[in-house]
Amino acid sequence: MRVLGIETSCDETSAAVLEGGGDDVTLRSLVILSQDVHRIFGGVVPEIASRAHVTAIVPVVERALADAGDDTIDAVAVTNAPGLVGALLVGVSFAKALAFARDVPVIGVHHMEGHLFATALEHREAVPPFTALLVSGGHTLLLDVEAWGRYRLLGKTRDDAAGEAFDKVAKLLGLPYPGGPYVERLAASSDAGRFRFARPMLRRDQHPSDPEFYDVSFSGIKTAVLNAVRSASDVAEHGAIARAFQDALIDTLVEKTARAVAQYGRRRVVLGGGVACNATLADAMRRRLEPWGAAVFTPAPRLATDNAAMIARAGLFRLERGEHSALDLNAFATQPIPGLVAA
Ligand code: KG4
Ligand code: ZN
């Protein structure tokens, strides 16, 4: 089966062609056009994002089909939730029109289910059962993945997403948007010096029945960073602040993930989302979990951040289960991941 994937949920216009079945798939093409314009505003401007998707969608899909060598497709998979509604609608409307014109099925894909499948595109062993940590600009989710399509939501952020925390801290430190990679680089060349920020919602005596056992919260660290920036004697201390912030965030994520690995006894851990590009996070996960015999898988940066290959992959899974969407498929800002089982 050849699936065309389309992703327009935020500020990337992306299309990809994937071929195969089950966990045996080959990526034939992947085109990602990132909208640089938002840098000027220090964050994504929804109205501008939608217009940029309208301009880019036709050439991006044409390029992906041309790169795939053969422009036949058996289905179209498109992100229809969650995300910026105006941005999503561009991809959804285009996908429906193309599917209708080519007389092939269309399937709406949940963006976060896409992130769950991204690592499996490159690592054949990154398949269920596994513990998943999805850390992006909009979400922070800790899941136990028993099988594809069976997801137990263990924890989430109570406020800012991990990527959002990186972006806001970058702003406080005067770094460009999106700030994650800049904060990581600055932190890598510094030690925390006199700064140490409290690890949010992390106490050693927490029990799994405690609602804070798996949840995270990053807005407090952000305030701590703001106070530290104000107290800093000069910008030379910004490196130490970046390092102290990243240490606190990573410690929290590693501890929460380790709790899930221990409780569910998984031997594999899969990271996903843009923050999974952070090599310091991946190293810390490996140091903590590999001694337990758990393998940690991270997607390549191109597949960690928003892309259509992961959407095609998740769509293929749903299509193989006999699912498809009707032509009234709509876009939604929020929607639970399909296949959630009770915790
Ligand atoms: O998954 P993604 O591309 O978009 C969403 O679905 O939100 O994630 C983007 C986020 C941004 O917040 C960005 O700052 C963050 O991923 N990010 C990083 C790194 N690279 C990207 N955060 C920390 N360290 C990085 N190296
Ligand atoms: Zn994403």
Short mmCIF file of C-alpha atoms and ligand atoms in Angstrom, two decimals:
data_model
loop_
_atom_site.label_atom_id
_atom_site.label_comp_id
_atom_site.label_asym_id
_atom_site.label_seq_id
_atom_site.Cartn_x
_atom_site.Cartn_y
_atom_site.Cartn_z
CA MET A 1 0.00 0.00 0.00
CA ARG A 2 1.28 3.50 -0.88
CA VAL A 3 0.09 6.24 1.44
CA LEU A 4 0.47 9.97 0.89
CA GLY A 5 0.77 11.77 4.24
CA ILE A 6 -0.05 15.46 4.75
CA GLU A 7 0.76 17.55 7.83
CA THR A 8 -0.23 21.21 8.32
CA SER A 9 -1.14 21.41 12.03
CA CYS A 10 1.24 24.21 12.96
CA ASP A 11 4.09 25.90 11.08
CA GLU A 12 5.38 23.10 8.85
CA THR A 13 3.82 22.26 5.47
CA SER A 14 4.82 18.66 4.89
CA ALA A 15 4.02 15.77 2.54
CA ALA A 16 5.45 12.25 2.36
CA VAL A 17 4.94 9.00 0.49
CA LEU A 18 5.25 5.77 2.41
CA GLU A 19 5.03 2.25 1.02
CA GLY A 20 4.61 -1.07 2.77
CA GLY A 21 2.50 -2.95 5.26
CA GLY A 22 2.53 -3.65 8.99
CA ASP A 23 5.81 -2.59 10.55
CA ASP A 24 7.64 -3.20 7.26
CA VAL A 25 7.52 0.18 5.55
CA THR A 26 9.77 2.26 3.33
CA LEU A 27 9.75 6.03 3.18
CA ARG A 28 9.73 6.97 -0.53
CA SER A 29 9.79 10.74 -0.04
CA LEU A 30 9.51 13.42 2.59
CA VAL A 31 9.22 17.18 1.99
CA ILE A 32 9.07 19.61 4.93
CA LEU A 33 8.70 23.33 4.39
CA SER A 34 9.20 25.25 7.64
CA GLN A 35 7.58 28.66 7.87
CA ASP A 36 10.44 30.95 8.88
CA VAL A 37 8.20 34.02 8.94
CA HIS A 38 7.12 33.36 12.55
CA ARG A 39 10.64 34.08 13.83
CA ILE A 40 9.95 37.76 13.34
CA PHE A 41 7.09 37.54 15.84
CA GLY A 42 8.79 35.20 18.31
CA GLY A 43 6.01 32.61 17.97
CA VAL A 44 3.53 31.11 15.52
CA VAL A 45 0.90 33.57 14.23
CA PRO A 46 -2.10 31.35 13.29
CA GLU A 47 -3.50 33.57 10.52
CA ILE A 48 -0.11 33.81 8.81
CA ALA A 49 0.45 30.06 9.22
CA SER A 50 -2.84 29.25 7.44
CA ARG A 51 -2.06 31.55 4.52
CA ALA A 52 1.45 30.14 4.18
CA HIS A 53 0.01 26.58 4.08
CA VAL A 54 -2.37 27.60 1.26
CA THR A 55 0.60 28.91 -0.74
CA ALA A 56 2.80 25.89 -0.05
CA ILE A 57 0.47 22.88 -0.06
CA VAL A 58 0.31 22.28 -3.84
CA PRO A 59 4.06 22.50 -4.56
CA VAL A 60 4.94 20.53 -1.39
CA VAL A 61 2.61 17.63 -2.31
CA GLU A 62 3.71 17.71 -5.97
CA ARG A 63 7.35 17.56 -4.87
CA ALA A 64 6.70 14.61 -2.52
CA LEU A 65 4.87 12.69 -5.28
CA ALA A 66 7.64 13.46 -7.79
CA ASP A 67 10.39 12.46 -5.33
CA ALA A 68 8.58 9.16 -4.70
CA GLY A 69 9.29 8.29 -8.35
CA ASP A 70 5.80 7.06 -9.10
CA ASP A 71 2.86 9.28 -8.41
CA THR A 72 0.28 6.55 -7.72
CA ILE A 73 -1.18 6.41 -4.23
CA ASP A 74 -3.67 4.09 -2.55
CA ALA A 75 -4.78 6.44 0.23
CA VAL A 76 -4.30 9.89 1.72
CA ALA A 77 -3.55 10.34 5.46
CA VAL A 78 -3.89 13.84 6.88
CA THR A 79 -3.50 15.38 10.33
CA ASN A 80 -6.96 16.58 11.38
CA ALA A 81 -6.33 17.20 15.12
CA PRO A 82 -5.00 18.66 17.33
CA GLY A 83 -3.47 21.92 16.15
CA LEU A 84 -4.32 25.36 14.80
CA VAL A 85 -7.73 24.91 13.21
CA GLY A 86 -7.12 27.23 10.26
CA ALA A 87 -3.80 25.51 9.54
CA LEU A 88 -5.28 22.02 9.87
CA LEU A 89 -8.16 22.93 7.53
CA VAL A 90 -5.74 23.61 4.68
CA GLY A 91 -4.32 20.08 4.85
CA VAL A 92 -7.69 18.46 5.51
CA SER A 93 -9.44 20.26 2.63
CA PHE A 94 -6.60 19.53 0.24
CA ALA A 95 -6.44 15.86 1.29
CA LYS A 96 -10.18 15.37 0.81
CA ALA A 97 -10.11 16.99 -2.64
CA LEU A 98 -7.15 14.88 -3.74
CA ALA A 99 -8.65 11.66 -2.36
CA PHE A 100 -11.95 12.41 -4.14
CA ALA A 101 -10.21 13.22 -7.41
CA ARG A 102 -8.09 10.07 -7.29
CA ASP A 103 -10.90 7.91 -5.93
CA VAL A 104 -8.87 6.67 -2.95
CA PRO A 105 -9.77 6.69 0.77
CA VAL A 106 -8.79 9.51 3.10
CA ILE A 107 -7.98 8.97 6.78
CA GLY A 108 -7.79 11.66 9.47
CA VAL A 109 -4.79 11.16 11.78
CA HIS A 110 -4.25 12.45 15.31
CA HIS A 111 -1.02 14.46 15.29
CA MET A 112 0.26 12.90 18.55
CA GLU A 113 -0.40 9.38 17.29
CA GLY A 114 1.82 10.40 14.38
CA HIS A 115 4.63 11.38 16.79
CA LEU A 116 4.28 7.92 18.42
CA PHE A 117 4.99 6.21 15.09
CA ALA A 118 7.86 8.48 13.99
CA THR A 119 10.70 6.53 15.61
CA ALA A 120 9.51 3.23 14.10
CA LEU A 121 10.17 4.66 10.62
CA GLU A 122 13.89 4.25 11.28
CA HIS A 123 14.21 1.84 14.18
CA ARG A 124 12.55 -1.51 13.51
CA GLU A 125 12.63 -2.33 17.23
CA ALA A 126 10.80 0.86 18.24
CA VAL A 127 7.47 -1.00 18.22
CA PRO A 128 5.07 -1.86 21.07
CA PRO A 129 5.05 -2.70 23.83
CA PHE A 130 6.94 0.40 24.99
CA THR A 131 6.85 3.38 27.29
CA ALA A 132 6.47 6.61 25.30
CA LEU A 133 7.40 10.15 26.19
CA LEU A 134 6.04 12.68 23.70
CA VAL A 135 7.54 16.12 24.22
CA SER A 136 6.64 18.79 21.68
CA GLY A 137 5.83 22.47 21.54
CA GLY A 138 2.19 21.85 22.35
CA HIS A 139 2.14 18.59 24.33
CA THR A 140 3.88 16.59 27.01
CA LEU A 141 2.46 13.08 27.27
CA LEU A 142 3.69 9.99 29.07
CA LEU A 143 2.02 6.88 27.66
CA ASP A 144 2.16 3.15 28.07
CA VAL A 145 1.81 1.66 24.59
CA GLU A 146 0.68 -1.92 24.89
CA ALA A 147 0.11 -2.25 21.13
CA TRP A 148 -0.34 0.17 18.24
CA GLY A 149 -3.76 1.70 18.84
CA ARG A 150 -3.84 0.84 22.58
CA TYR A 151 -2.55 3.78 24.56
CA ARG A 152 -2.70 4.27 28.31
CA LEU A 153 -2.26 7.92 29.24
CA LEU A 154 -0.16 7.98 32.42
CA GLY A 155 0.80 11.62 32.74
CA LYS A 156 0.68 14.98 31.04
CA THR A 157 1.66 18.55 31.72
CA ARG A 158 -0.57 20.58 34.01
CA ASP A 159 0.46 23.82 32.25
CA ASP A 160 3.27 24.44 29.75
CA ALA A 161 4.47 21.74 27.37
CA ALA A 162 8.19 20.87 27.54
CA GLY A 163 8.93 22.57 24.18
CA GLU A 164 6.87 25.59 25.18
CA ALA A 165 8.99 25.87 28.38
CA PHE A 166 12.17 25.78 26.25
CA ASP A 167 10.74 28.45 23.93
CA LYS A 168 9.67 30.75 26.80
CA VAL A 169 13.00 30.37 28.61
CA ALA A 170 14.79 31.14 25.34
CA LYS A 171 12.76 34.33 25.07
CA LEU A 172 13.71 35.32 28.64
CA LEU A 173 17.36 34.73 27.73
CA GLY A 174 17.07 36.80 24.55
CA LEU A 175 17.46 33.80 22.22
CA PRO A 176 15.63 33.32 18.88
CA TYR A 177 12.41 31.33 18.30
CA PRO A 178 11.99 28.35 18.39
CA GLY A 179 14.34 28.35 21.35
CA GLY A 180 14.87 24.67 22.21
CA PRO A 181 18.05 24.13 20.17
CA TYR A 182 19.53 27.49 21.32
CA VAL A 183 18.90 26.73 24.99
CA GLU A 184 20.41 23.26 24.55
CA ARG A 185 23.54 24.70 22.92
CA LEU A 186 23.95 27.37 25.59
CA ALA A 187 23.41 24.84 28.40
CA ALA A 188 25.94 22.43 26.90
CA SER A 189 28.77 24.93 27.28
CA SER A 190 27.97 25.92 30.89
CA ASP A 191 27.56 24.51 34.34
CA ALA A 192 24.69 25.54 36.56
CA GLY A 193 26.92 27.60 38.88
CA ARG A 194 24.91 29.15 41.68
CA PHE A 195 21.55 28.30 40.07
CA ARG A 196 19.41 25.32 40.95
CA PHE A 197 15.69 25.16 40.23
CA ALA A 198 13.20 22.95 42.10
CA ARG A 199 12.07 19.81 40.26
CA PRO A 200 8.30 20.31 39.86
CA MET A 201 5.87 17.65 41.09
CA LEU A 202 8.75 15.39 42.02
CA ARG A 203 8.94 13.88 45.46
CA ARG A 204 10.65 10.57 46.12
CA ASP A 205 7.80 9.36 48.35
CA GLN A 206 5.10 9.69 45.67
CA HIS A 207 2.88 6.64 45.13
CA PRO A 208 1.32 5.64 41.76
CA SER A 209 -2.13 6.52 43.13
CA ASP A 210 -0.93 10.13 43.65
CA PRO A 211 -2.26 12.22 40.72
CA GLU A 212 1.15 13.95 40.61
CA PHE A 213 3.04 10.64 40.27
CA TYR A 214 3.26 10.96 36.48
CA ASP A 215 2.06 14.50 35.72
CA VAL A 216 4.54 17.34 35.17
CA SER A 217 4.35 21.11 35.47
CA PHE A 218 6.83 23.56 33.97
CA SER A 219 5.33 26.98 34.59
CA GLY A 220 7.06 27.23 38.02
CA ILE A 221 10.51 26.69 36.49
CA LYS A 222 9.72 29.44 34.01
CA THR A 223 9.05 31.88 36.85
CA ALA A 224 12.23 30.72 38.61
CA VAL A 225 14.15 31.42 35.38
CA LEU A 226 12.60 34.89 35.15
CA ASN A 227 13.72 35.67 38.71
CA ALA A 228 17.20 34.28 38.00
CA VAL A 229 17.53 36.41 34.85
CA ARG A 230 16.57 39.49 36.89
CA SER A 231 19.10 38.62 39.60
CA ALA A 232 21.92 37.81 37.15
CA SER A 233 24.82 40.21 37.42
CA ASP A 234 25.42 40.08 33.66
CA VAL A 235 24.59 38.01 30.57
CA ALA A 236 27.60 35.77 31.25
CA GLU A 237 25.30 34.08 33.77
CA HIS A 238 22.73 33.21 31.12
CA GLY A 239 24.59 29.99 30.29
CA ALA A 240 24.33 28.87 33.92
CA ILE A 241 20.60 29.69 33.94
CA ALA A 242 20.00 27.76 30.72
CA ARG A 243 21.89 24.81 32.20
CA ALA A 244 20.01 24.90 35.51
CA PHE A 245 16.67 25.09 33.65
CA GLN A 246 17.50 22.21 31.33
CA ASP A 247 18.82 20.08 34.24
CA ALA A 248 15.56 20.56 36.17
CA LEU A 249 13.36 19.80 33.16
CA ILE A 250 15.36 16.73 32.11
CA ASP A 251 15.57 15.32 35.67
CA THR A 252 11.79 15.58 35.91
CA LEU A 253 11.11 13.92 32.56
CA VAL A 254 13.64 11.13 33.18
CA GLU A 255 12.27 10.34 36.64
CA LYS A 256 8.64 10.25 35.44
CA THR A 257 9.58 8.03 32.48
CA ALA A 258 11.58 5.71 34.76
CA ARG A 259 8.54 5.32 37.02
CA ALA A 260 6.44 4.23 34.02
CA VAL A 261 9.10 1.78 32.82
CA ALA A 262 9.27 0.30 36.32
CA GLN A 263 5.50 0.08 36.80
CA TYR A 264 4.73 -1.47 33.41
CA GLY A 265 7.96 -3.46 33.05
CA ARG A 266 8.63 -2.27 29.50
CA ARG A 267 12.01 -3.03 27.89
CA ARG A 268 11.74 -0.26 25.31
CA VAL A 269 11.33 3.48 25.65
CA VAL A 270 10.40 5.66 22.67
CA LEU A 271 10.82 9.43 22.66
CA GLY A 272 8.97 11.66 20.23
CA GLY A 273 8.20 15.30 19.44
CA GLY A 274 10.55 18.21 18.81
CA VAL A 275 12.15 18.12 22.27
CA ALA A 276 13.28 14.54 21.47
CA CYS A 277 15.93 16.32 19.32
CA ASN A 278 17.59 17.29 22.62
CA ALA A 279 20.66 15.05 22.86
CA THR A 280 21.15 15.86 26.56
CA LEU A 281 17.66 14.48 27.28
CA ALA A 282 18.29 11.33 25.26
CA ASP A 283 21.66 10.76 26.98
CA ALA A 284 20.13 11.22 30.42
CA MET A 285 17.34 8.73 29.57
CA ARG A 286 19.90 6.18 28.39
CA ARG A 287 22.10 6.60 31.48
CA ARG A 288 19.11 6.06 33.72
CA LEU A 289 17.28 3.28 31.88
CA GLU A 290 19.88 1.19 30.07
CA PRO A 291 21.23 -0.26 33.36
CA TRP A 292 17.67 -1.64 33.80
CA GLY A 293 17.95 -3.39 30.44
CA ALA A 294 15.59 -0.93 28.71
CA ALA A 295 16.54 0.34 25.23
CA VAL A 296 15.86 4.02 24.51
CA PHE A 297 14.90 4.99 20.94
CA THR A 298 14.83 8.54 19.60
CA PRO A 299 13.77 9.70 16.14
CA ALA A 300 16.20 11.51 13.84
CA PRO A 301 15.62 15.30 14.13
CA ARG A 302 13.78 15.42 10.77
CA LEU A 303 11.29 12.83 12.04
CA ALA A 304 11.14 14.18 15.63
CA THR A 305 9.79 17.59 14.65
CA ASP A 306 6.55 17.91 12.68
CA ASN A 307 6.57 15.93 9.45
CA ALA A 308 4.18 14.06 7.17
CA ALA A 309 6.06 10.73 7.21
CA MET A 310 4.83 10.00 10.74
CA ILE A 311 1.28 10.92 9.68
CA ALA A 312 1.45 8.55 6.69
CA ARG A 313 2.76 5.82 9.03
CA ALA A 314 -0.02 6.25 11.62
CA GLY A 315 -2.55 6.51 8.75
CA LEU A 316 -1.28 3.26 7.25
CA PHE A 317 -1.87 1.52 10.59
CA ARG A 318 -5.45 2.81 10.77
CA LEU A 319 -6.17 1.97 7.10
CA GLU A 320 -4.88 -1.57 7.58
CA ARG A 321 -7.40 -1.93 10.40
CA GLY A 322 -10.13 -1.10 7.89
CA GLU A 323 -10.65 2.47 9.09
CA HIS A 324 -11.11 5.49 6.87
CA SER A 325 -12.78 8.88 7.12
CA ALA A 326 -15.75 10.24 5.23
CA LEU A 327 -15.55 13.32 3.01
CA ASP A 328 -17.04 15.40 5.83
CA LEU A 329 -13.77 14.92 7.77
CA ASN A 330 -13.20 18.08 9.80
CA ALA A 331 -10.36 19.73 11.74
CA PHE A 332 -10.30 20.07 15.53
CA ALA A 333 -8.08 22.12 17.82
CA THR A 334 -8.16 19.44 20.50
CA GLN A 335 -9.22 15.83 20.50
CA PRO A 336 -8.11 12.83 22.59
CA ILE A 337 -5.74 10.32 20.98
CA PRO A 338 -7.85 7.47 19.55
CA GLY A 339 -7.41 4.13 21.30
CA LEU A 340 -6.93 5.45 24.83
CA VAL A 341 -7.48 2.75 27.44
CA ALA A 342 -8.21 3.53 31.09
CA ALA A 343 -5.17 4.08 33.30
O1 KG4 B 1 7.01 18.45 17.60
P1 KG4 B 1 7.32 19.85 17.22
O2 KG4 B 1 8.07 20.10 15.95
O3 KG4 B 1 6.03 20.71 17.11
C1 KG4 B 1 4.90 20.53 17.86
O4 KG4 B 1 4.10 19.59 17.56
O5 KG4 B 1 4.74 21.31 18.82
O6 KG4 B 1 8.12 20.49 18.47
C2 KG4 B 1 8.62 21.80 18.44
C3 KG4 B 1 9.28 22.09 19.78
C4 KG4 B 1 9.66 23.56 19.96
O7 KG4 B 1 9.13 23.99 21.20
C5 KG4 B 1 11.19 23.53 19.98
O8 KG4 B 1 11.77 24.54 20.77
C6 KG4 B 1 11.46 22.16 20.55
O9 KG4 B 1 10.49 21.33 19.93
N1 KG4 B 1 12.82 21.68 20.25
C7 KG4 B 1 13.76 21.45 21.20
C8 KG4 B 1 14.94 21.07 20.52
N2 KG4 B 1 14.67 21.07 19.18
C9 KG4 B 1 13.37 21.44 19.03
N3 KG4 B 1 13.69 21.56 22.54
C10 KG4 B 1 14.82 21.27 23.23
N4 KG4 B 1 16.00 20.91 22.66
C11 KG4 B 1 16.11 20.81 21.31
N5 KG4 B 1 17.26 20.46 20.76
ZN ZN B 2 4.21 17.93 16.69
#
